[in-house]
PDB file of C-alpha atoms in Angstrom:
ATOM      1  CA  MET A   1      13.962 -21.786  -2.477  1.00 54.00           C
ATOM      2  CA  SER A   2      13.453 -19.996   0.809  1.00 78.00           C
ATOM      3  CA  ASP A   3      11.544 -16.752   1.020  1.00 89.00           C
ATOM      4  CA  LEU A   4      12.480 -13.627   2.935  1.00 96.00           C
ATOM      5  CA  SER A   5       9.730 -13.646   5.553  1.00 96.00           C
ATOM      6  CA  GLU A   6      11.907 -14.683   8.515  1.00 97.00           C
ATOM      7  CA  ARG A   7      14.579 -12.187   7.529  1.00 97.00           C
ATOM      8  CA  TYR A   8      11.966  -9.450   7.225  1.00 98.00           C
ATOM      9  CA  ARG A   9      10.478 -10.287  10.629  1.00 98.00           C
ATOM     10  CA  ALA A  10      13.971  -9.957  12.104  1.00 98.00           C
ATOM     11  CA  TYR A  11      14.261  -6.518  10.478  1.00 98.00           C
ATOM     12  CA  LEU A  12      10.945  -5.420  12.012  1.00 98.00           C
ATOM     13  CA  ALA A  13      12.030  -6.795  15.403  1.00 98.00           C
ATOM     14  CA  ALA A  14      15.169  -4.636  15.193  1.00 98.00           C
ATOM     15  CA  LEU A  15      12.975  -1.588  14.537  1.00 98.00           C
ATOM     16  CA  ASN A  16      10.536  -2.461  17.317  1.00 98.00           C
ATOM     17  CA  GLU A  17      13.365  -3.062  19.783  1.00 98.00           C
ATOM     18  CA  ARG A  18      15.065   0.179  18.656  1.00 98.00           C
ATOM     19  CA  ARG A  19      18.244  -1.632  17.583  1.00 98.00           C
ATOM     20  CA  LEU A  20      18.681   0.787  14.693  1.00 98.00           C
ATOM     21  CA  ASP A  21      22.407   0.120  14.399  1.00 98.00           C
ATOM     22  CA  ASP A  22      21.461  -3.425  13.394  1.00 98.00           C
ATOM     23  CA  LEU A  23      20.075  -2.013  10.139  1.00 98.00           C
ATOM     24  CA  VAL A  24      23.482  -2.689   8.588  1.00 98.00           C
ATOM     25  CA  GLU A  25      22.452  -6.354   8.554  1.00 98.00           C
ATOM     26  CA  TYR A  26      19.198  -5.716   6.730  1.00 98.00           C
ATOM     27  CA  VAL A  27      19.704  -2.659   4.516  1.00 98.00           C
ATOM     28  CA  GLN A  28      22.084  -2.050   1.620  1.00 98.00           C
ATOM     29  CA  ASP A  29      24.613   0.786   1.855  1.00 98.00           C
ATOM     30  CA  GLU A  30      22.517   2.646  -0.699  1.00 98.00           C
ATOM     31  CA  LEU A  31      18.833   2.234  -1.373  1.00 98.00           C
ATOM     32  CA  THR A  32      15.877   3.986  -2.895  1.00 98.00           C
ATOM     33  CA  TYR A  33      12.931   5.110  -0.784  1.00 98.00           C
ATOM     34  CA  ASN A  34       9.866   6.015  -2.836  1.00 97.00           C
ATOM     35  CA  GLY A  35      12.183   6.573  -5.767  1.00 97.00           C
ATOM     36  CA  ALA A  36      14.665   8.850  -3.971  1.00 98.00           C
ATOM     37  CA  ALA A  37      18.266   7.745  -3.392  1.00 98.00           C
ATOM     38  CA  LEU A  38      19.231   7.377   0.269  1.00 98.00           C
ATOM     39  CA  THR A  39      22.271   6.079   2.078  1.00 98.00           C
ATOM     40  CA  ARG A  40      21.682   3.622   4.898  1.00 98.00           C
ATOM     41  CA  PRO A  41      22.653   6.274   7.488  1.00 98.00           C
ATOM     42  CA  GLU A  42      20.049   8.595   5.976  1.00 98.00           C
ATOM     43  CA  TYR A  43      17.453   5.812   6.098  1.00 98.00           C
ATOM     44  CA  GLN A  44      18.414   5.080   9.705  1.00 98.00           C
ATOM     45  CA  ALA A  45      18.131   8.786  10.564  1.00 98.00           C
ATOM     46  CA  MET A  46      14.663   8.865   9.014  1.00 98.00           C
ATOM     47  CA  LEU A  47      13.570   5.931  11.176  1.00 98.00           C
ATOM     48  CA  ALA A  48      15.194   7.503  14.252  1.00 98.00           C
ATOM     49  CA  GLY A  49      13.156  10.642  13.534  1.00 97.00           C
ATOM     50  CA  ASP A  50       9.945   8.582  13.296  1.00 97.00           C
ATOM     51  CA  VAL A  51      10.684   6.973  16.655  1.00 97.00           C
ATOM     52  CA  GLU A  52      11.522  10.303  18.240  1.00 98.00           C
ATOM     53  CA  ALA A  53       8.201  11.762  17.060  1.00 98.00           C
ATOM     54  CA  ILE A  54       6.291   8.592  18.007  1.00 98.00           C
ATOM     55  CA  PRO A  55       8.000   6.949  20.997  1.00 98.00           C
ATOM     56  CA  ASP A  56       5.533   4.029  21.116  1.00 98.00           C
ATOM     57  CA  LEU A  57       5.778   3.298  17.379  1.00 98.00           C
ATOM     58  CA  PHE A  58       5.351  -0.451  16.846  1.00 98.00           C
ATOM     59  CA  PHE A  59       5.464  -2.132  13.444  1.00 98.00           C
ATOM     60  CA  ASP A  60       2.660  -4.694  13.575  1.00 98.00           C
ATOM     61  CA  ALA A  61       2.907  -6.805  10.411  1.00 98.00           C
ATOM     62  CA  ARG A  62      -0.578  -8.063   9.557  1.00 98.00           C
ATOM     63  CA  ILE A  63       0.027  -9.423   6.053  1.00 98.00           C
ATOM     64  CA  ILE A  64       3.419 -10.468   4.721  1.00 98.00           C
ATOM     65  CA  VAL A  65       3.752 -11.644   1.139  1.00 98.00           C
ATOM     66  CA  ALA A  66       7.264 -12.943   0.597  1.00 97.00           C
ATOM     67  CA  THR A  67       9.257 -14.337  -2.289  1.00 96.00           C
ATOM     68  CA  GLU A  68      13.019 -14.857  -2.628  1.00 95.00           C
ATOM     69  CA  ASP A  69      13.702 -11.202  -3.434  1.00 96.00           C
ATOM     70  CA  ARG A  70      10.536  -9.273  -2.575  1.00 97.00           C
ATOM     71  CA  ILE A  71       8.468  -8.508   0.479  1.00 98.00           C
ATOM     72  CA  ALA A  72       5.117  -6.782   0.576  1.00 98.00           C
ATOM     73  CA  CYS A  73       3.727  -5.971   4.002  1.00 98.00           C
ATOM     74  CA  ARG A  74       0.566  -4.487   5.439  1.00 98.00           C
ATOM     75  CA  ILE A  75       1.628  -2.912   8.708  1.00 98.00           C
ATOM     76  CA  LEU A  76      -0.776  -1.532  11.301  1.00 98.00           C
ATOM     77  CA  PHE A  77       0.216   1.251  13.661  1.00 98.00           C
ATOM     78  CA  ASP A  78      -1.646   2.075  16.857  1.00 98.00           C
ATOM     79  CA  CYS A  79       0.372   4.861  18.400  1.00 98.00           C
ATOM     80  CA  LYS A  80       0.451   8.185  20.193  1.00 98.00           C
ATOM     81  CA  PRO A  81       2.642  10.682  18.328  1.00 98.00           C
ATOM     82  CA  GLU A  82       4.266  13.317  20.499  1.00 97.00           C
ATOM     83  CA  LYS A  83       5.843  15.492  17.804  1.00 97.00           C
ATOM     84  CA  GLU A  84       4.874  16.490  14.285  1.00 97.00           C
ATOM     85  CA  PHE A  85       4.777  13.459  11.980  1.00 96.00           C
ATOM     86  CA  LEU A  86       4.048  13.219   8.248  1.00 95.00           C
ATOM     87  CA  GLY A  87       3.100  16.886   8.363  1.00 94.00           C
ATOM     88  CA  PHE A  88       0.460  16.332  11.057  1.00 96.00           C
ATOM     89  CA  THR A  89       0.481  18.052  14.430  1.00 96.00           C
ATOM     90  CA  PRO A  90      -0.417  15.530  17.136  1.00 95.00           C
ATOM     91  CA  ASP A  91      -3.399  16.282  19.380  1.00 95.00           C
ATOM     92  CA  GLY A  92      -2.420  14.002  22.258  1.00 95.00           C
ATOM     93  CA  GLY A  93      -4.659  11.176  21.055  1.00 96.00           C
ATOM     94  CA  ARG A  94      -3.907   7.785  19.558  1.00 97.00           C
ATOM     95  CA  PHE A  95      -3.939   7.089  15.843  1.00 98.00           C
ATOM     96  CA  LEU A  96      -4.670   3.831  14.068  1.00 98.00           C
ATOM     97  CA  PHE A  97      -3.415   3.660  10.504  1.00 98.00           C
ATOM     98  CA  ALA A  98      -1.899   1.311   7.966  1.00 98.00           C
ATOM     99  CA  GLU A  99       1.210   1.281   5.798  1.00 98.00           C
ATOM    100  CA  HIS A 100       1.373  -0.845   2.650  1.00 98.00           C
ATOM    101  CA  VAL A 101       5.009  -1.236   1.718  1.00 98.00           C
ATOM    102  CA  PHE A 102       7.035  -3.110  -0.902  1.00 98.00           C
ATOM    103  CA  TYR A 103      10.704  -4.004  -0.528  1.00 98.00           C
ATOM    104  CA  ARG A 104      13.202  -5.354  -3.024  1.00 98.00           C
ATOM    105  CA  PHE A 105      16.107  -7.201  -1.462  1.00 98.00           C
ATOM    106  CA  VAL A 106      19.561  -7.699  -2.978  1.00 98.00           C
ATOM    107  CA  GLY A 107      21.849 -10.172  -1.248  1.00 96.00           C
ATOM    108  CA  GLY A 108      19.434 -10.375   1.672  1.00 95.00           C
ATOM    109  CA  ARG A 109      19.443  -6.633   2.287  1.00 98.00           C
ATOM    110  CA  ILE A 110      16.853  -4.013   1.375  1.00 98.00           C
ATOM    111  CA  ALA A 111      17.696  -2.126  -1.831  1.00 98.00           C
ATOM    112  CA  ALA A 112      14.369  -0.440  -2.576  1.00 98.00           C
ATOM    113  CA  VAL A 113      11.331   0.597  -0.534  1.00 98.00           C
ATOM    114  CA  ASP A 114       7.999   1.768  -1.947  1.00 98.00           C
ATOM    115  CA  SER A 115       5.731   2.851   0.868  1.00 98.00           C
ATOM    116  CA  LEU A 116       2.208   4.184   1.104  1.00 98.00           C
ATOM    117  CA  ILE A 117       0.953   5.383   4.477  1.00 98.00           C
ATOM    118  CA  ASP A 118      -2.753   5.960   5.080  1.00 98.00           C
ATOM    119  CA  ARG A 119      -2.567   9.711   5.704  1.00 97.00           C
ATOM    120  CA  HIS A 120      -6.269   9.948   4.925  1.00 96.00           C
ATOM    121  CA  ALA A 121      -7.062   7.839   8.011  1.00 97.00           C
ATOM    122  CA  ILE A 122      -4.849  10.060  10.167  1.00 97.00           C
ATOM    123  CA  ALA A 123      -6.512  13.222   8.845  1.00 96.00           C
ATOM    124  CA  GLU A 124      -9.972  11.742   9.476  1.00 96.00           C
ATOM    125  CA  GLN A 125      -9.109  10.802  13.068  1.00 97.00           C
ATOM    126  CA  LEU A 126      -7.762  14.297  13.768  1.00 96.00           C
ATOM    127  CA  GLN A 127     -10.830  15.842  12.173  1.00 95.00           C
ATOM    128  CA  ALA A 128     -13.252  13.630  14.121  1.00 96.00           C
ATOM    129  CA  ARG A 129     -11.667  14.634  17.436  1.00 94.00           C
ATOM    130  CA  ARG A 130     -11.682  18.313  16.516  1.00 90.00           C
ATOM    131  CA  SER A 131     -15.391  18.398  15.800  1.00 82.00           C
TER     132      SER A 131
ATOM    133  CA  MET B   1       3.611 -24.978  -6.260  1.00 54.00           C
ATOM    134  CA  SER B   2       2.540 -22.322  -8.759  1.00 78.00           C
ATOM    135  CA  ASP B   3       1.893 -18.761  -7.690  1.00 89.00           C
ATOM    136  CA  LEU B   4      -1.056 -16.590  -8.612  1.00 96.00           C
ATOM    137  CA  SER B   5       0.709 -14.008 -10.752  1.00 97.00           C
ATOM    138  CA  GLU B   6      -0.632 -15.169 -14.115  1.00 97.00           C
ATOM    139  CA  ARG B   7      -4.128 -15.459 -12.724  1.00 97.00           C
ATOM    140  CA  TYR B   8      -3.869 -11.982 -11.244  1.00 98.00           C
ATOM    141  CA  ARG B   9      -2.611 -10.522 -14.540  1.00 98.00           C
ATOM    142  CA  ALA B  10      -5.644 -12.059 -16.236  1.00 98.00           C
ATOM    143  CA  TYR B  11      -7.885 -10.358 -13.651  1.00 98.00           C
ATOM    144  CA  LEU B  12      -6.258  -6.970 -14.351  1.00 98.00           C
ATOM    145  CA  ALA B  13      -6.599  -7.552 -18.106  1.00 98.00           C
ATOM    146  CA  ALA B  14     -10.334  -8.130 -17.605  1.00 98.00           C
ATOM    147  CA  LEU B  15     -10.559  -4.800 -15.740  1.00 98.00           C
ATOM    148  CA  ASN B  16      -8.490  -2.955 -18.337  1.00 98.00           C
ATOM    149  CA  GLU B  17     -10.541  -4.402 -21.192  1.00 98.00           C
ATOM    150  CA  ARG B  18     -13.772  -3.601 -19.325  1.00 98.00           C
ATOM    151  CA  ARG B  19     -14.879  -7.239 -19.274  1.00 98.00           C
ATOM    152  CA  LEU B  20     -16.420  -6.761 -15.842  1.00 98.00           C
ATOM    153  CA  ASP B  21     -18.787  -9.713 -16.233  1.00 98.00           C
ATOM    154  CA  ASP B  22     -15.670 -11.898 -16.294  1.00 98.00           C
ATOM    155  CA  LEU B  23     -15.134 -11.062 -12.613  1.00 98.00           C
ATOM    156  CA  VAL B  24     -17.101 -14.211 -11.784  1.00 98.00           C
ATOM    157  CA  GLU B  25     -13.942 -16.117 -12.792  1.00 98.00           C
ATOM    158  CA  TYR B  26     -11.676 -14.162 -10.469  1.00 98.00           C
ATOM    159  CA  VAL B  27     -13.744 -13.075  -7.482  1.00 98.00           C
ATOM    160  CA  GLN B  28     -15.597 -15.098  -4.859  1.00 98.00           C
ATOM    161  CA  ASP B  29     -19.376 -14.671  -4.488  1.00 98.00           C
ATOM    162  CA  GLU B  30     -18.675 -12.848  -1.235  1.00 98.00           C
ATOM    163  CA  LEU B  31     -15.515 -10.975  -0.284  1.00 98.00           C
ATOM    164  CA  THR B  32     -14.240  -8.342   2.059  1.00 98.00           C
ATOM    165  CA  TYR B  33     -12.975  -4.991   0.794  1.00 98.00           C
ATOM    166  CA  ASN B  34     -10.996  -3.059   3.383  1.00 97.00           C
ATOM    167  CA  GLY B  35     -12.750  -5.074   6.033  1.00 97.00           C
ATOM    168  CA  ALA B  36     -16.306  -4.525   4.762  1.00 98.00           C
ATOM    169  CA  ALA B  37     -18.385  -7.412   3.437  1.00 98.00           C
ATOM    170  CA  LEU B  38     -19.326  -7.127  -0.231  1.00 98.00           C
ATOM    171  CA  THR B  39     -21.016  -9.405  -2.717  1.00 98.00           C
ATOM    172  CA  ARG B  40     -19.335  -9.831  -6.069  1.00 98.00           C
ATOM    173  CA  PRO B  41     -22.089  -7.794  -7.791  1.00 98.00           C
ATOM    174  CA  GLU B  42     -21.423  -4.987  -5.306  1.00 98.00           C
ATOM    175  CA  TYR B  43     -17.685  -5.220  -5.999  1.00 98.00           C
ATOM    176  CA  GLN B  44     -18.367  -5.188  -9.728  1.00 98.00           C
ATOM    177  CA  ALA B  45     -20.648  -2.149  -9.334  1.00 98.00           C
ATOM    178  CA  MET B  46     -17.872  -0.364  -7.423  1.00 98.00           C
ATOM    179  CA  LEU B  47     -15.426  -1.013 -10.261  1.00 98.00           C
ATOM    180  CA  ALA B  48     -18.035   0.025 -12.843  1.00 98.00           C
ATOM    181  CA  GLY B  49     -18.413   3.283 -10.921  1.00 97.00           C
ATOM    182  CA  ASP B  50     -14.643   3.837 -10.966  1.00 97.00           C
ATOM    183  CA  VAL B  51     -14.563   3.314 -14.731  1.00 97.00           C
ATOM    184  CA  GLU B  52     -17.537   5.600 -15.243  1.00 98.00           C
ATOM    185  CA  ALA B  53     -15.796   8.378 -13.280  1.00 98.00           C
ATOM    186  CA  ILE B  54     -12.438   7.704 -14.949  1.00 98.00           C
ATOM    187  CA  PRO B  55     -13.045   6.421 -18.497  1.00 98.00           C
ATOM    188  CA  ASP B  56      -9.315   6.014 -19.220  1.00 98.00           C
ATOM    189  CA  LEU B  57      -8.587   4.140 -15.979  1.00 98.00           C
ATOM    190  CA  PHE B  58      -5.792   1.627 -16.631  1.00 98.00           C
ATOM    191  CA  PHE B  59      -4.392  -0.709 -13.980  1.00 98.00           C
ATOM    192  CA  ASP B  60      -0.631  -0.649 -14.589  1.00 98.00           C
ATOM    193  CA  ALA B  61       0.917  -3.297 -12.308  1.00 98.00           C
ATOM    194  CA  ARG B  62       4.459  -2.211 -11.483  1.00 98.00           C
ATOM    195  CA  ILE B  63       5.295  -4.657  -8.694  1.00 98.00           C
ATOM    196  CA  ILE B  64       3.564  -8.004  -8.192  1.00 98.00           C
ATOM    197  CA  VAL B  65       4.505 -10.178  -5.232  1.00 98.00           C
ATOM    198  CA  ALA B  66       2.745 -13.502  -5.567  1.00 97.00           C
ATOM    199  CA  THR B  67       2.476 -16.675  -3.547  1.00 96.00           C
ATOM    200  CA  GLU B  68       0.004 -19.565  -3.844  1.00 95.00           C
ATOM    201  CA  ASP B  69      -2.769 -17.709  -2.005  1.00 96.00           C
ATOM    202  CA  ARG B  70      -1.720 -14.062  -1.813  1.00 97.00           C
ATOM    203  CA  ILE B  71      -1.013 -11.219  -4.199  1.00 98.00           C
ATOM    204  CA  ALA B  72       0.412  -7.828  -3.326  1.00 98.00           C
ATOM    205  CA  CYS B  73       0.535  -5.280  -6.121  1.00 98.00           C
ATOM    206  CA  ARG B  74       1.793  -1.754  -6.614  1.00 98.00           C
ATOM    207  CA  ILE B  75      -0.427  -0.297  -9.312  1.00 98.00           C
ATOM    208  CA  LEU B  76       0.202   3.025 -11.015  1.00 98.00           C
ATOM    209  CA  PHE B  77      -2.623   5.093 -12.462  1.00 98.00           C
ATOM    210  CA  ASP B  78      -2.111   7.885 -14.980  1.00 98.00           C
ATOM    211  CA  CYS B  79      -5.611   9.035 -15.788  1.00 98.00           C
ATOM    212  CA  LYS B  80      -8.023  11.868 -16.418  1.00 98.00           C
ATOM    213  CA  PRO B  81     -11.056  11.606 -14.133  1.00 98.00           C
ATOM    214  CA  GLU B  82     -14.243  13.100 -15.534  1.00 97.00           C
ATOM    215  CA  LYS B  83     -16.503  12.740 -12.503  1.00 97.00           C
ATOM    216  CA  GLU B  84     -16.002  12.917  -8.760  1.00 97.00           C
ATOM    217  CA  PHE B  85     -13.701  10.133  -7.537  1.00 96.00           C
ATOM    218  CA  LEU B  86     -12.553   9.243  -4.024  1.00 95.00           C
ATOM    219  CA  GLY B  87     -14.196  12.441  -2.843  1.00 94.00           C
ATOM    220  CA  PHE B  88     -12.169  14.616  -5.230  1.00 96.00           C
ATOM    221  CA  THR B  89     -13.685  16.881  -7.851  1.00 96.00           C
ATOM    222  CA  PRO B  90     -11.706  16.564 -11.101  1.00 95.00           C
ATOM    223  CA  ASP B  91     -10.206  19.716 -12.595  1.00 95.00           C
ATOM    224  CA  GLY B  92      -9.825  18.430 -16.157  1.00 95.00           C
ATOM    225  CA  GLY B  93      -6.167  17.526 -15.637  1.00 96.00           C
ATOM    226  CA  ARG B  94      -4.393  14.195 -15.425  1.00 97.00           C
ATOM    227  CA  PHE B  95      -3.486  12.534 -12.145  1.00 98.00           C
ATOM    228  CA  LEU B  96      -0.622  10.172 -11.441  1.00 98.00           C
ATOM    229  CA  PHE B  97      -1.034   8.101  -8.283  1.00 98.00           C
ATOM    230  CA  ALA B  98      -0.370   4.666  -6.836  1.00 98.00           C
ATOM    231  CA  GLU B  99      -2.438   1.963  -5.195  1.00 98.00           C
ATOM    232  CA  HIS B 100      -0.821  -0.637  -2.933  1.00 98.00           C
ATOM    233  CA  VAL B 101      -3.207  -3.535  -2.621  1.00 98.00           C
ATOM    234  CA  PHE B 102      -3.229  -6.972  -0.996  1.00 98.00           C
ATOM    235  CA  TYR B 103      -5.466  -9.839  -2.074  1.00 98.00           C
ATOM    236  CA  ARG B 104      -6.197 -13.169  -0.467  1.00 98.00           C
ATOM    237  CA  PHE B 105      -7.399 -15.833  -2.874  1.00 98.00           C
ATOM    238  CA  VAL B 106      -9.508 -18.877  -2.034  1.00 98.00           C
ATOM    239  CA  GLY B 107      -9.865 -21.522  -4.724  1.00 96.00           C
ATOM    240  CA  GLY B 108      -8.238 -19.183  -7.235  1.00 95.00           C
ATOM    241  CA  ARG B 109     -10.734 -16.384  -6.625  1.00 98.00           C
ATOM    242  CA  ILE B 110     -10.353 -13.187  -4.606  1.00 98.00           C
ATOM    243  CA  ALA B 111     -11.819 -13.439  -1.106  1.00 98.00           C
ATOM    244  CA  ALA B 112     -10.277 -10.353   0.533  1.00 98.00           C
ATOM    245  CA  VAL B 113      -8.904  -7.031  -0.686  1.00 98.00           C
ATOM    246  CA  ASP B 114      -6.956  -4.532   1.423  1.00 98.00           C
ATOM    247  CA  SER B 115      -6.278  -1.420  -0.609  1.00 98.00           C
ATOM    248  CA  LEU B 116      -4.495   1.851   0.034  1.00 98.00           C
ATOM    249  CA  ILE B 117      -4.728   4.570  -2.606  1.00 98.00           C
ATOM    250  CA  ASP B 118      -2.367   7.531  -2.536  1.00 98.00           C
ATOM    251  CA  ARG B 119      -4.977  10.229  -1.949  1.00 97.00           C
ATOM    252  CA  HIS B 120      -2.233  12.523  -0.694  1.00 96.00           C
ATOM    253  CA  ALA B 121      -0.652  12.558  -4.174  1.00 97.00           C
ATOM    254  CA  ILE B 122      -4.011  13.365  -5.752  1.00 97.00           C
ATOM    255  CA  ALA B 123      -4.617  16.222  -3.299  1.00 96.00           C
ATOM    256  CA  GLU B 124      -1.135  17.608  -3.943  1.00 96.00           C
ATOM    257  CA  GLN B 125      -1.615  17.554  -7.723  1.00 97.00           C
ATOM    258  CA  LEU B 126      -4.958  19.336  -7.417  1.00 96.00           C
ATOM    259  CA  GLN B 127      -3.430  21.883  -5.049  1.00 95.00           C
ATOM    260  CA  ALA B 128      -0.411  22.528  -7.297  1.00 96.00           C
ATOM    261  CA  ARG B 129      -2.659  23.269 -10.268  1.00 94.00           C
ATOM    262  CA  ARG B 130      -4.897  25.548  -8.235  1.00 90.00           C
ATOM    263  CA  SER B 131      -2.054  27.766  -7.066  1.00 83.00           C
TER     264      SER B 131
END
C-alpha cells in the first residue's frame, strides 16, 4: 500500500510556490485545525495571512513519517517576518524555529491538522537580540 | 515489513509504570535529544527528573504514526506538577498540554528524539489562574 509522502510533498510545494488555490487538491472542504472546525477557504486564508506576514516563509520538511492515511512532519522555518505573527512583533531579524505537525487524510485530502510551533524558540531569539 | 508501533507502546508503558531500568531495551547506548548527544543513563536521569517533578506524569499517546524505523507521536499530558518543570513554577493546579515528538530507531532502539512541548499552553494556563 502506498504512503502519502509524495502527495504531502506536493502539498508543501504548492505552499512554497504560493499556489494557494491548488489547496483544493490537497485539503478537504471542511477540516479541523488544532481541534477547531475550519472550511478550506478559511484554512487558505490563514495560510495567506502567514505568507503576508512572512513573505519568505518556506516549509522545509526535515522529517516526514508517512502511512496510508497519516503524515507527521518536522518542518524547519528560517525566515524574516515583516508583520506580527503568532502574537510576536518582528524586530527585523531572522527566526529559526520548528513546527511538528500531524495530518489525517481522507480520500487523499487533509481532514485534520494538529500543529505545534516552537514559540519558545521564537521568544528566546527575540529576547537574545533585545539584550 | 512490520512497523514500530507495538514496540513504541511498550516503551511508553515502561515510562508510565516507572520501569525506567527497562529503557535499556528501548534506547540505544547513545542518542541525540533535540540535537544534543546524550548517553542512555543521561536520558534515563532526565526522565527520572520529569517524574520526580510530576509524580502523576502519564504519557497518553493520542496519535502514533509508525514506519519501520520512525515513530511520530502526539502525546497528551494531564498532570499536576509538584516541582519546577520546563522552567515553570507549579501553582498547585493541573496542566493539560501536548508533546509532538519524533523518534528514529536503530536496531529497534531509539537513536534520536526531536521533541516539541507546548510550553505556550502551560504559560497560558498559569496566566489564566493568576488573573
